[in-house]
Coordinates of C-alpha atoms and ligand atoms in Angstrom, one line a residue:
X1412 CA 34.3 -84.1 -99.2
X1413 CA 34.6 -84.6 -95.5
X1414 CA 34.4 -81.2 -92.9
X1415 CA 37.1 -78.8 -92.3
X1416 CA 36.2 -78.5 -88.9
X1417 CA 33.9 -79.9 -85.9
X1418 CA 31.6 -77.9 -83.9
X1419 CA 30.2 -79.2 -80.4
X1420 CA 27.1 -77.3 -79.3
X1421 CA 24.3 -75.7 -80.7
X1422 CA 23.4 -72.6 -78.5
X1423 CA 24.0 -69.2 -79.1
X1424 CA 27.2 -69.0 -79.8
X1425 CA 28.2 -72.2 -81.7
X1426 CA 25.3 -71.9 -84.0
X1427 CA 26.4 -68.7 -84.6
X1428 CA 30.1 -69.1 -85.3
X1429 CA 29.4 -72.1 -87.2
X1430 CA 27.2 -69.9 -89.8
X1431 CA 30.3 -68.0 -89.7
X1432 CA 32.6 -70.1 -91.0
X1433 CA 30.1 -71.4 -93.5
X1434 CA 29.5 -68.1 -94.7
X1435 CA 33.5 -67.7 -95.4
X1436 CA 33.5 -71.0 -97.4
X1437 CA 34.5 -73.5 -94.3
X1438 CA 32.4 -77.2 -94.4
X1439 CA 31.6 -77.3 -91.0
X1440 CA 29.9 -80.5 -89.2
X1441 CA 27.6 -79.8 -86.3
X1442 CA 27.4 -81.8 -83.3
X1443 CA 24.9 -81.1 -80.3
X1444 CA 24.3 -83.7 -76.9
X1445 CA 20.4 -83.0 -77.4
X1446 CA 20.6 -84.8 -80.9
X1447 CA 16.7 -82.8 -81.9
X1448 CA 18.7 -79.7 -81.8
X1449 CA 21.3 -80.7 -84.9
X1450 CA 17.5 -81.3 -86.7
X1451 CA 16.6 -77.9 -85.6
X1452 CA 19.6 -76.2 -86.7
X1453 CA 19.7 -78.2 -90.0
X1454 CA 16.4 -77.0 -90.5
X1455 CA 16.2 -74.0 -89.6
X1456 CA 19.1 -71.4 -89.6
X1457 CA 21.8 -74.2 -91.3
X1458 CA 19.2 -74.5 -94.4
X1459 CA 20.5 -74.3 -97.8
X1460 CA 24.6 -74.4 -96.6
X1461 CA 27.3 -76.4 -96.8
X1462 CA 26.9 -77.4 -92.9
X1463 CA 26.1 -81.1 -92.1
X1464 CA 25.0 -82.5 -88.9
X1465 CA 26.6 -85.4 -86.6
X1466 CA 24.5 -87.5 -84.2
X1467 CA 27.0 -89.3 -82.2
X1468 CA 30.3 -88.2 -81.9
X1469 CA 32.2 -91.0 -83.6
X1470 CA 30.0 -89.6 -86.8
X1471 CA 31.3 -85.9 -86.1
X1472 CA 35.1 -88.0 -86.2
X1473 CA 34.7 -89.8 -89.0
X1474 CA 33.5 -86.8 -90.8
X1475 CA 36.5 -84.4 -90.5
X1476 CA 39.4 -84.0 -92.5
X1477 CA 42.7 -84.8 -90.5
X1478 CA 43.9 -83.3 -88.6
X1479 CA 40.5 -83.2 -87.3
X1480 CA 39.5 -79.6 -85.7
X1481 CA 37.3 -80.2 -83.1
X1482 CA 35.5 -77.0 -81.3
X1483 CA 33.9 -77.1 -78.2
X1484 CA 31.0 -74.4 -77.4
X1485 CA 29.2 -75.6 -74.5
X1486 CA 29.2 -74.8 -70.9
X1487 CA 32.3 -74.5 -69.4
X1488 CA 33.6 -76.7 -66.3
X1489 CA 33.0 -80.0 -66.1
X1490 CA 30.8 -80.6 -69.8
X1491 CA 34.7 -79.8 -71.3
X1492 CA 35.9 -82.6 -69.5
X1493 CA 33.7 -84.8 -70.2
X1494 CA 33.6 -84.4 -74.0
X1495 CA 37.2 -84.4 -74.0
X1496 CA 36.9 -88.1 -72.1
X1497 CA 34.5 -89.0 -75.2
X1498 CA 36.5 -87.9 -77.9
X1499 CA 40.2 -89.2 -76.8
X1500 CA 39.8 -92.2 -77.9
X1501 CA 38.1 -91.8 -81.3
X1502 CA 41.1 -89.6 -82.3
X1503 CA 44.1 -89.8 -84.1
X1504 CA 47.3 -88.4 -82.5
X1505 CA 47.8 -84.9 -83.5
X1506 CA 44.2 -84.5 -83.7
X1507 CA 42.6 -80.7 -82.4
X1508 CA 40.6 -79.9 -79.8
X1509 CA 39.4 -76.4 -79.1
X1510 CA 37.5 -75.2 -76.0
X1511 CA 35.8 -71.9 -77.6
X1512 CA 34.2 -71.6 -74.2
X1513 CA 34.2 -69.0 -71.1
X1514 CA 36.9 -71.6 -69.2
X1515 CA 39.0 -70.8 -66.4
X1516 CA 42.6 -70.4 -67.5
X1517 CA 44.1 -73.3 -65.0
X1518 CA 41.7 -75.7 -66.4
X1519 CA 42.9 -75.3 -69.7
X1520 CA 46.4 -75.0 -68.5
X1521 CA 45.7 -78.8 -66.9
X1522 CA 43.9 -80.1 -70.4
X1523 CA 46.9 -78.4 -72.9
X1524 CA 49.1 -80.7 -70.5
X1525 CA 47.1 -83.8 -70.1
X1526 CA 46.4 -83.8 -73.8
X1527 CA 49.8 -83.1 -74.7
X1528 CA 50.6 -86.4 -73.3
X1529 CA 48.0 -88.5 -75.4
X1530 CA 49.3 -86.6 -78.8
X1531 CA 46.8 -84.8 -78.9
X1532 CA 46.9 -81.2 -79.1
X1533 CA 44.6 -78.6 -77.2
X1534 CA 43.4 -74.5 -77.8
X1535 CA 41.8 -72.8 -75.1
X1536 CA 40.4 -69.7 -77.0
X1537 CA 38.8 -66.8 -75.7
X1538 CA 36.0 -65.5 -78.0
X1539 CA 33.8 -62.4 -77.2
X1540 CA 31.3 -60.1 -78.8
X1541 CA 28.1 -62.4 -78.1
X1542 CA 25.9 -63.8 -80.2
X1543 CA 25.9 -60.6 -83.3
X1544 CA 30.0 -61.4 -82.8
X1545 CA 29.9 -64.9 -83.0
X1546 CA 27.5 -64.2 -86.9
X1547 CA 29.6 -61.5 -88.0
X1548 CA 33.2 -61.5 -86.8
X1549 CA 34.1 -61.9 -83.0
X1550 CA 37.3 -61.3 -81.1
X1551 CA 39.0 -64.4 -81.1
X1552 CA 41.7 -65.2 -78.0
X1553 CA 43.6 -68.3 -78.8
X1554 CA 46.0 -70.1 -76.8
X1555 CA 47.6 -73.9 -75.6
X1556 CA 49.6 -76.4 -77.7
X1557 CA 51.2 -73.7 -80.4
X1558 CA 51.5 -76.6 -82.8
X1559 CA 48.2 -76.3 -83.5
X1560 CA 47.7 -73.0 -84.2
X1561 CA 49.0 -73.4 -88.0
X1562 CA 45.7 -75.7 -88.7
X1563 CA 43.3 -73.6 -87.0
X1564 CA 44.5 -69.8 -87.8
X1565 CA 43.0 -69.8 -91.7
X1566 CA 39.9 -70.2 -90.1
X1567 CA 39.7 -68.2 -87.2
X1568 CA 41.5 -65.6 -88.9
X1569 CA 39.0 -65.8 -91.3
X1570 CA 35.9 -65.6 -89.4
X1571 CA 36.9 -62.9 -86.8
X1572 CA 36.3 -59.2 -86.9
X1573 CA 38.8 -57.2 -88.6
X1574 CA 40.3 -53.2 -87.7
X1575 CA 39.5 -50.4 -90.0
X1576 CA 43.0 -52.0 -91.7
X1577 CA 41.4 -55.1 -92.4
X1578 CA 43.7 -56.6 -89.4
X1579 CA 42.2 -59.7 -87.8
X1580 CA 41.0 -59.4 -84.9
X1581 CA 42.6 -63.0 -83.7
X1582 CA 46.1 -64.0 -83.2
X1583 CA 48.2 -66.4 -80.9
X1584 CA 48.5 -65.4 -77.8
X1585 CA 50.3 -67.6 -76.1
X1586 CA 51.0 -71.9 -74.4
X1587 CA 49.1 -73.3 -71.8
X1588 CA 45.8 -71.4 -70.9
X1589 CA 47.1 -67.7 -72.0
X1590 CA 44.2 -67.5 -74.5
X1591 CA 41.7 -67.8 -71.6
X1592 CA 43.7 -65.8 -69.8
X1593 CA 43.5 -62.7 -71.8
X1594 CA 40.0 -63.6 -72.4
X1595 CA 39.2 -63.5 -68.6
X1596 CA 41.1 -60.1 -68.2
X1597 CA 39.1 -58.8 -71.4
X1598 CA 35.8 -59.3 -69.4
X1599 CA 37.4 -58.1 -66.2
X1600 CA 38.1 -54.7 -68.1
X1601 CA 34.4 -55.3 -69.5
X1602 CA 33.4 -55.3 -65.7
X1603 CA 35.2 -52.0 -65.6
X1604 CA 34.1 -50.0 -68.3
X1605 CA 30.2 -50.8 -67.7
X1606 CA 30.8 -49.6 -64.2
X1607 CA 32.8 -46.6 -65.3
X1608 CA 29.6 -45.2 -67.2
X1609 CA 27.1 -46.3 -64.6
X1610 CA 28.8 -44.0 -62.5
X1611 CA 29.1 -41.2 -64.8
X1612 CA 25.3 -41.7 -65.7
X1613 CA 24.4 -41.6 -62.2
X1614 CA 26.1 -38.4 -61.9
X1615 CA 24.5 -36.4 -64.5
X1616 CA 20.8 -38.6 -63.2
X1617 CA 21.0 -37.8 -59.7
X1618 CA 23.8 -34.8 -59.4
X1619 CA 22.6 -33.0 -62.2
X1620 CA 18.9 -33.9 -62.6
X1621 CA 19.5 -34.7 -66.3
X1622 CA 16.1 -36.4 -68.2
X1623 CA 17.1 -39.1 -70.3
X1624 CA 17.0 -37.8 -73.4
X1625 CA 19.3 -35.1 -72.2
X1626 CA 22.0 -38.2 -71.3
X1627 CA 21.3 -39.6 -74.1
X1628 CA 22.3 -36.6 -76.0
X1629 CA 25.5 -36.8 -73.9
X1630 CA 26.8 -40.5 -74.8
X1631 CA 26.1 -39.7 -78.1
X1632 CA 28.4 -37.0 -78.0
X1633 CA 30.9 -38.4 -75.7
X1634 CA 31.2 -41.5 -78.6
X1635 CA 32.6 -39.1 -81.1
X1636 CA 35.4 -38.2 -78.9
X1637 CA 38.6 -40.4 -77.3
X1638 CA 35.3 -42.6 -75.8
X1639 CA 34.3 -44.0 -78.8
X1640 CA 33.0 -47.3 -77.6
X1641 CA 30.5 -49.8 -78.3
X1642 CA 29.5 -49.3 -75.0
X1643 CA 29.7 -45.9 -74.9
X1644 CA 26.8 -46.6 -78.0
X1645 CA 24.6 -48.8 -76.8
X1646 CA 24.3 -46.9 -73.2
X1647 CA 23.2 -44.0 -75.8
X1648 CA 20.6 -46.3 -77.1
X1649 CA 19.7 -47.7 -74.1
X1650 CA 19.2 -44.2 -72.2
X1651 CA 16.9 -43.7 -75.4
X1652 CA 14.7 -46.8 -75.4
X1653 CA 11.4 -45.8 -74.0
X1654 CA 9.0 -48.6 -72.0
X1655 CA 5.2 -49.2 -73.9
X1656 CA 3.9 -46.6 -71.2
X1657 CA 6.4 -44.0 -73.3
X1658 CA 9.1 -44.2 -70.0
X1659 CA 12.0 -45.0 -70.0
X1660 CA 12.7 -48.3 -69.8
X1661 CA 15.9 -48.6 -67.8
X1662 CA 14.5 -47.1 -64.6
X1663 CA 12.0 -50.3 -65.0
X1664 CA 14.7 -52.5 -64.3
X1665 CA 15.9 -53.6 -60.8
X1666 CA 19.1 -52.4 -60.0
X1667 CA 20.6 -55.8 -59.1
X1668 CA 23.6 -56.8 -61.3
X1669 CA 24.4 -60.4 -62.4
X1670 CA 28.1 -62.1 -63.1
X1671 CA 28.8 -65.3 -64.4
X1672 CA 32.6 -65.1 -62.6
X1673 CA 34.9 -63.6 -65.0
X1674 CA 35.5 -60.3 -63.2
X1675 CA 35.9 -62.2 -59.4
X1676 CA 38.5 -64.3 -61.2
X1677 CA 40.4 -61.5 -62.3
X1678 CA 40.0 -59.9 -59.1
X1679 CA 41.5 -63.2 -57.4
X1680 CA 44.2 -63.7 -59.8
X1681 CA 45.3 -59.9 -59.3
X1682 CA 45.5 -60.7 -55.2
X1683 CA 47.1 -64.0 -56.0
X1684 CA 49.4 -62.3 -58.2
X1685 CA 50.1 -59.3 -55.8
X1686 CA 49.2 -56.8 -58.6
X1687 CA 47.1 -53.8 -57.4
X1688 CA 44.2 -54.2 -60.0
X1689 CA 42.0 -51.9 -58.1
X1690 CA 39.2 -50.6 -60.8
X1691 CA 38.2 -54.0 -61.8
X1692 CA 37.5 -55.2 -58.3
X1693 CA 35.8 -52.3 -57.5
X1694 CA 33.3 -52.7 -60.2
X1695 CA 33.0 -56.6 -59.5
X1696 CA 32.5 -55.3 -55.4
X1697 CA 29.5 -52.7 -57.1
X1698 CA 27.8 -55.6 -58.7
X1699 CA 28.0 -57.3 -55.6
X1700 CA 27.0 -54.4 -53.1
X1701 CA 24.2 -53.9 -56.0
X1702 CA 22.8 -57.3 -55.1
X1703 CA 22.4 -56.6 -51.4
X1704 CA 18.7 -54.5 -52.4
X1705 CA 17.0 -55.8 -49.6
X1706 CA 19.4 -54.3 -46.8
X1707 CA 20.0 -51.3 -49.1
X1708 CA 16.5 -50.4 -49.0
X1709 CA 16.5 -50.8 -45.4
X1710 CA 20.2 -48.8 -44.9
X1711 CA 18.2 -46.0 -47.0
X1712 CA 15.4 -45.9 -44.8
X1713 CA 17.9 -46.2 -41.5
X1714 CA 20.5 -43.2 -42.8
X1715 CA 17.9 -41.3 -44.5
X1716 CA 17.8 -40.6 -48.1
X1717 CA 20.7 -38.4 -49.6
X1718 CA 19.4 -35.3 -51.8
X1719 CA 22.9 -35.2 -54.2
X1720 CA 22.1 -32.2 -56.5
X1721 CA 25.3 -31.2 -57.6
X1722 CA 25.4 -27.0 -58.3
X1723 CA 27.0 -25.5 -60.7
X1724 CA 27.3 -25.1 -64.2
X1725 CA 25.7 -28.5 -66.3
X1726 CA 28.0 -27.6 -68.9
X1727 CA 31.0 -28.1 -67.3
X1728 CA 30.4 -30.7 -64.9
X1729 CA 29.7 -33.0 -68.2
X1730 CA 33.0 -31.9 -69.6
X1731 CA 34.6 -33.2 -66.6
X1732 CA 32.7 -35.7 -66.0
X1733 CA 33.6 -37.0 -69.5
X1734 CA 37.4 -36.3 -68.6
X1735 CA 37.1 -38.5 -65.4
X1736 CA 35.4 -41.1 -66.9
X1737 CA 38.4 -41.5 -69.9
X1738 CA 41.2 -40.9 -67.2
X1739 CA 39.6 -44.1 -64.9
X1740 CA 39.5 -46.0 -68.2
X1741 CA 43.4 -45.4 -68.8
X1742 CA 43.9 -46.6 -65.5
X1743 CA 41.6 -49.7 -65.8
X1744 CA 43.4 -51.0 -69.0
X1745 CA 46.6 -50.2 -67.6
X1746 CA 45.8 -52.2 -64.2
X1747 CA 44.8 -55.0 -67.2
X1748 CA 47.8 -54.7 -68.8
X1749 CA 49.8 -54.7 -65.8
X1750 CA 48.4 -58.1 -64.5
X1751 CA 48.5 -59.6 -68.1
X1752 CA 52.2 -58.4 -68.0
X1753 CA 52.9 -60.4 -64.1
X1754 CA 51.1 -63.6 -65.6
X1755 CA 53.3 -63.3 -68.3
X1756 CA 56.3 -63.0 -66.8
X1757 CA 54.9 -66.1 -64.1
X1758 CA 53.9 -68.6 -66.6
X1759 CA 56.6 -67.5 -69.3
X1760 CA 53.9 -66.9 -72.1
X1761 CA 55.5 -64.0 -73.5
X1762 CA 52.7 -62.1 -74.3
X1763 CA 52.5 -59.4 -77.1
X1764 CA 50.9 -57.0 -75.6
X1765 CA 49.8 -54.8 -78.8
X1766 CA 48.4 -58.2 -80.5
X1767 CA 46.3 -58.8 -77.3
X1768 CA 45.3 -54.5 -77.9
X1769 CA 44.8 -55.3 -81.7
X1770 CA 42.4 -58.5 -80.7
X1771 CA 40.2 -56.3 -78.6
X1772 CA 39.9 -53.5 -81.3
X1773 CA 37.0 -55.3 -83.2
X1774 CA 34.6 -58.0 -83.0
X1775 CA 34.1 -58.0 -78.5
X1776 CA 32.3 -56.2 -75.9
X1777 CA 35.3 -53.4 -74.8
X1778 CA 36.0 -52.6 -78.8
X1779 CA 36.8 -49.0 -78.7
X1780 CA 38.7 -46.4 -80.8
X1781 CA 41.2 -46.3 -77.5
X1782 CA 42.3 -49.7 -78.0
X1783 CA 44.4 -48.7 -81.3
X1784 CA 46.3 -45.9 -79.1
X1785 CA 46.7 -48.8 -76.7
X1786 CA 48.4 -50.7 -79.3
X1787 CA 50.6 -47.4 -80.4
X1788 CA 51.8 -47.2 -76.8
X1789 CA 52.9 -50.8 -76.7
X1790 CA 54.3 -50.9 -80.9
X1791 CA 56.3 -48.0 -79.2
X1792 CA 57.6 -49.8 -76.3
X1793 CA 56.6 -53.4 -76.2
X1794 CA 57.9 -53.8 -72.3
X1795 CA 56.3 -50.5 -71.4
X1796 CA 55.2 -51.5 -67.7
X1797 CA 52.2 -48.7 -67.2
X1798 CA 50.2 -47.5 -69.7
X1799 CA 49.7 -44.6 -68.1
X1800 CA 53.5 -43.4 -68.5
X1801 CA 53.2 -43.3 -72.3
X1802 CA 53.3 -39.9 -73.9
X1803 CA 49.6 -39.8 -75.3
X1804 CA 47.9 -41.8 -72.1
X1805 CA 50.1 -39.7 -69.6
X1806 CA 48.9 -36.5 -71.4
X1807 CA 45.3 -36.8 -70.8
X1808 CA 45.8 -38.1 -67.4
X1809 CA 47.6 -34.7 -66.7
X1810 CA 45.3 -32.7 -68.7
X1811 CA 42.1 -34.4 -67.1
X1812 CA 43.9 -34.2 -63.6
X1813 CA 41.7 -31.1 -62.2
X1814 CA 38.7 -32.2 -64.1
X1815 CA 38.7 -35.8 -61.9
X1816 CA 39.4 -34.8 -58.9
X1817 CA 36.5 -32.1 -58.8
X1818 CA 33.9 -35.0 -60.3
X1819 CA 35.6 -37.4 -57.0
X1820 CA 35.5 -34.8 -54.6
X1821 CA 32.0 -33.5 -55.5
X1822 CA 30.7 -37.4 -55.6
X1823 CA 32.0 -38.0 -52.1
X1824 CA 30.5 -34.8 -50.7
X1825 CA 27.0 -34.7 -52.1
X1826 CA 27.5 -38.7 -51.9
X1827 CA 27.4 -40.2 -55.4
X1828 CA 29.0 -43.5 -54.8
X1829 CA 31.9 -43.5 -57.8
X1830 CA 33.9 -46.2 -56.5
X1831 CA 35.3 -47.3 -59.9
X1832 CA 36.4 -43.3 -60.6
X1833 CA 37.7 -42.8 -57.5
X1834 CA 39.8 -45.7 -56.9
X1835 CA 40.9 -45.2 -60.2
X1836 CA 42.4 -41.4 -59.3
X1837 CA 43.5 -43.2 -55.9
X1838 CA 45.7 -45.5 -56.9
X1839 CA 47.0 -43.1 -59.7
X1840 CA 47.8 -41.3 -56.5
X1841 CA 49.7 -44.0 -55.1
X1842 CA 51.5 -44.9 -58.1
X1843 CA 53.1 -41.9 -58.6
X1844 CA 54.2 -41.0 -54.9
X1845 CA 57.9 -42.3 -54.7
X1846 CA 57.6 -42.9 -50.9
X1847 CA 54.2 -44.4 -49.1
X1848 CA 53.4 -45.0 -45.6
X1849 CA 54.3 -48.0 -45.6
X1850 CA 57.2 -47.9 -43.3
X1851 CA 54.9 -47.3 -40.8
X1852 CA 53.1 -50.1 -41.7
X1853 CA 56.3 -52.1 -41.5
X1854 CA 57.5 -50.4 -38.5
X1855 CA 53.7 -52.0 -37.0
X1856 CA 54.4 -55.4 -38.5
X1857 CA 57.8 -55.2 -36.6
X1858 CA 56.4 -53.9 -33.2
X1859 CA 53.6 -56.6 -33.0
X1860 CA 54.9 -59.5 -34.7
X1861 CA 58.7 -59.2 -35.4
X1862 CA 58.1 -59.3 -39.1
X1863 CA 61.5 -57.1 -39.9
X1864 CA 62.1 -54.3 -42.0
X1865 CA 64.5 -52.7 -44.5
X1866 CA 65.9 -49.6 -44.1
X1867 CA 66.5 -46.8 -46.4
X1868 CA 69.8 -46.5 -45.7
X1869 CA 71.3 -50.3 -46.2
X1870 CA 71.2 -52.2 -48.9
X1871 CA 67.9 -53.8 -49.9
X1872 CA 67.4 -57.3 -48.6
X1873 CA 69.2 -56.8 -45.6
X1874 CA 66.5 -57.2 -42.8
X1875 CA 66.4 -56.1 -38.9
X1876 CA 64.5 -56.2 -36.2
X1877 CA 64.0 -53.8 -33.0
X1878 CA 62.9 -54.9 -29.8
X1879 CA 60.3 -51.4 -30.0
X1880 CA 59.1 -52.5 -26.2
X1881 CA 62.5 -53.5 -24.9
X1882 CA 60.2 -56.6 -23.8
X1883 CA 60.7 -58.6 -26.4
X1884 CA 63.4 -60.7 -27.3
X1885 CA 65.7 -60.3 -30.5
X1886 CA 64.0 -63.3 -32.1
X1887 CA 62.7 -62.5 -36.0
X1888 CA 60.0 -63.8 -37.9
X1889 CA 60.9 -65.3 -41.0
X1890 CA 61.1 -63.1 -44.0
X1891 CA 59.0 -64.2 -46.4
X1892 CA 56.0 -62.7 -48.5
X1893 CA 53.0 -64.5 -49.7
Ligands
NBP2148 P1 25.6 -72.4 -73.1 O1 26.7 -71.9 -72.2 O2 24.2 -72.2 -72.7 O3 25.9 -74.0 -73.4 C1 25.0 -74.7 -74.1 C2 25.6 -75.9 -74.7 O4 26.2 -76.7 -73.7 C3 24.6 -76.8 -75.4 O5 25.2 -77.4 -76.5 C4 24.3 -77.8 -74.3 O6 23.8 -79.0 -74.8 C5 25.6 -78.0 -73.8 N1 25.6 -78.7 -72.4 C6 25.1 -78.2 -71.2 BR1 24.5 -76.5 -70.9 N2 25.2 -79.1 -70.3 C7 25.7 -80.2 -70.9 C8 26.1 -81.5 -70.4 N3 25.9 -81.8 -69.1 N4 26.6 -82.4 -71.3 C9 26.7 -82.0 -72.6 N5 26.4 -80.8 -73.1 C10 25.9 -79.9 -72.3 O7 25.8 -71.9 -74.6 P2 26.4 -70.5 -75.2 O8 25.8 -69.3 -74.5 O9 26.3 -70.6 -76.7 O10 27.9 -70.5 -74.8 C11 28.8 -71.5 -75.1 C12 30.2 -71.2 -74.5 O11 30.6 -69.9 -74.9 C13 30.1 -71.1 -72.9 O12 31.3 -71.5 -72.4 C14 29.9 -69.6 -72.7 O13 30.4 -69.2 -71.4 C15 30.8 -69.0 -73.8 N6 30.5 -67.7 -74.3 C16 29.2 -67.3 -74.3 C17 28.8 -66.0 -74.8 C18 27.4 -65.5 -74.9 O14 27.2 -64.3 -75.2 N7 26.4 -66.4 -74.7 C19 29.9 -65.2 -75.2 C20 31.2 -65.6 -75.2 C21 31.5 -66.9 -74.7 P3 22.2 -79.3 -74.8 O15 21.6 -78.5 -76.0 O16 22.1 -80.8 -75.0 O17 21.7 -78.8 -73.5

């Protein structure tokens, strides 16, 4: 009986989803570059299943059922490519291949198209929850030649996590790199969240002088209420894990932050895109402002160490603290959602929003309670443009109003930095004031560099100029906006 499906690369995460799909009855034939590692595997974790190996990758084709499913998890970039160049020409048109990987969306975009050209059909597919979600049911993103998708969704459907409804946690998402996409902005919102409770921990550590048992105690309780996270959980477990000496061990580690690039390519696909996806860049800025230690050390030294105690009763600041830290969340997803919805609309993917909500439920890193009101919102109005504006995300904002604006004005005076919660409240702020001052911004643009404005009295798109000096001439600038 030959495979139902192909696996390329035996790390983490393809071993992993490859025990997966045996475990849900799939034949799956294992392929690595470093052939000792398809021994390994077969030995080791693969022993006493269905899974085969493949040494060379004309063995992995002539062992697959056609259409042959082919799925790449190895390093993203240029080791896609140049399996992709191996494999063309020992398939068959119509054949699949899948790039399971962390791949940037215009690279897929460019391989669903160059495929689609030699017959054969590509899936660029987000998958997240690490190595516990590749074993037991991750969040699976898929996306790129939709003809495919009928031969690949039994098994990904089958293999992902699954809601409290038994509702996979994998669906189409969209053509051309759209899988990716969503994947990318999943992480981005990952970059958000984790930066969201950093700040809220710092607040209770240094404003509030909390031990870490007592913030422990907090997260725990904060995961019972709309917070319910696994991140909310394993900060609780973290905050709890104590170092051999019986410390804790998280003020052991150095307060540097790593990325592997999903969060700056959000960020630069929100400027390219003109959307204003403020929380996520902030928290990608953090991680890299965390990185400077060296100079920070020195700054501290230079400035003089801040003593941020914040007064006041413990009680309530962690109420409100726990109200700022949802009300930045609602804005982070809706900053998500709002980019998701532009790249949409640009590459004509017609996303479904609550499918992409309904994905991230189970199985990834951001699975949360919230992400099944974020689903509500959009089963309610499938083209609603902010999340914020529906009736259960607009009533916590208003109710947690108060609440997150003492937690952002105390942070700036006893000088928490908060960026994350603060630009959050800021550009909630600016979203909802009808007129900004950005006619004097245009008025500037005008006076320096004949840029034109519109007026608020003439039809939009109608453009003038004004000679503010009476030196310079009545020549414009073209209109244009990049
Ligand atoms: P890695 O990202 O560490 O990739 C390891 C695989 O890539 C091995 O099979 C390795 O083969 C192969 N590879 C490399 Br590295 N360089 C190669 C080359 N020049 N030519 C051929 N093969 C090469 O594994 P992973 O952490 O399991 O992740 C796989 C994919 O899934 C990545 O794109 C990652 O970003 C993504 N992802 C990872 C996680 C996670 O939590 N780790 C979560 C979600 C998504 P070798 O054994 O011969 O060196």
């Amino acid at each position: 009986m030959k495979g139902d499906i192909g696996v390329i690369g035996l790390a983490v995460m393809g071993q992993n989803l490859i025990l997966n799909m045996n475990d849900h009855g799939y034949k799956v034939v294992a392929h690595n570059r470093t052939a000792e590692k398809v021994d390994e595997f077969l030995q080791g974790p693969a022993k006493g299943t269905n899974i085969v190996g493949a040494y060379s990758l004309q063995e992995l084709v002539d062992k697959l059922e056609s259409p042959r499913k082919i799925m790449l998890m190895v390093r993203a970039g240029d080791v896609v490519d140049s399996f992709i160049d191996k494999l063309v020409p020992l398939l068959d048109k119509g054949d699949i291949i899948i790039d399971g990987g962390n791949t940037n969306f215009p690279d897929t975009n460019r391989r669903v198209a160059a495929l689609k050209e030699k017959g054969i059909h590509f899936i660029g597919s987000g998958v997240s929850g690490g190595e516990e979600g590749a074993r037991f049911g991750p969040s699976i993103m898929p996306g790129g030649s939709p003809e495919a998708w009928p031969f690949v969704k039994p098994i990904f459907q089958a293999i992902s996590a699954k809601t409290e409804n038994n509702e996979p946690c994998c669906d189409w998402v969209g053509n051309d790199g759209a899988g990716h996409f969503v994947k990318m902005v999943h992480n981005g919102i990952e970059y958000g969240d984790m930066q969201l409770i950093t700040e809220a921990y710092q607040f209770m550590k240094d404003g509030l002088g909390m031990t870490h048992n007592e913030m422990q105690s907090v997260f725990i309780e904060w995961n019972k209420t709309e917070l319910n996270s696994y991140l909310v959980e394993i900060t609780s477990d973290i905050l709890g894990y104590k170092d051999t000496d019986g410390e804790p061990l998280v003020e052991k580690i150095l307060d540097t932050a790593g990325q592997k690039g999903t969060g700056k390519w959000t960020g630069i696909n929100a400027l390219d895109m003109g959307i204003p996806l403020t929380l996520i860049t902030e928290s990608v800025f953090a991680r890299c402002l965390s990185s400077l230690k060296d100079q920070r050390v020195e700054a501290e030294e230079l400035f003089g160490k801040k003593e941020s105690i914040v007064e006041g009763d413990k009680q309530v600041w962690i109420e409100a603290l726990r109200q700022a830290l949802l009300a930045s969340k609602i804005i982070s997803y809706a900053q998500g959602f709002m980019l998701m919805r532009e790249a949409s609309n640009e590459n004509g993917w017609d996303l479904n929003y609550g499918n992409v909500a309904l994905m991230w439920r189970g199985g990834c890193i951001i699975r949360s309670a919230f992400l099944s009101n974020i689903r509500d919102a959009y089963d309610i109005d499938p083209e609603l443009s902010f999340l914020g504006s529906d009736s259960y995300f607009k009533g916590i904002l208003e109710n947690s109003m108060s609440a997150w604006r003492k937690v952002a004005a105390k942070s700036m005076e006893v000088g928490i930095p908060m960026p994350s919660m603060t630009s959050a409240l800021t550009f909630l702020d600016g979203y909802t004031t009808a007129r900004l001052p950005a006619n004097l911004l245009q008025a500037q643009r005008d006076y320096f560099g004949a840029h034109t404005y519109e007026r608020v009295d003439k039809p939009k798109g109608e453009f003038f100029h004004t000679n503010w000096t009476g030196k310079g001439g009545d020549v414009s600038s073209t209109t244009y906006n990049s």
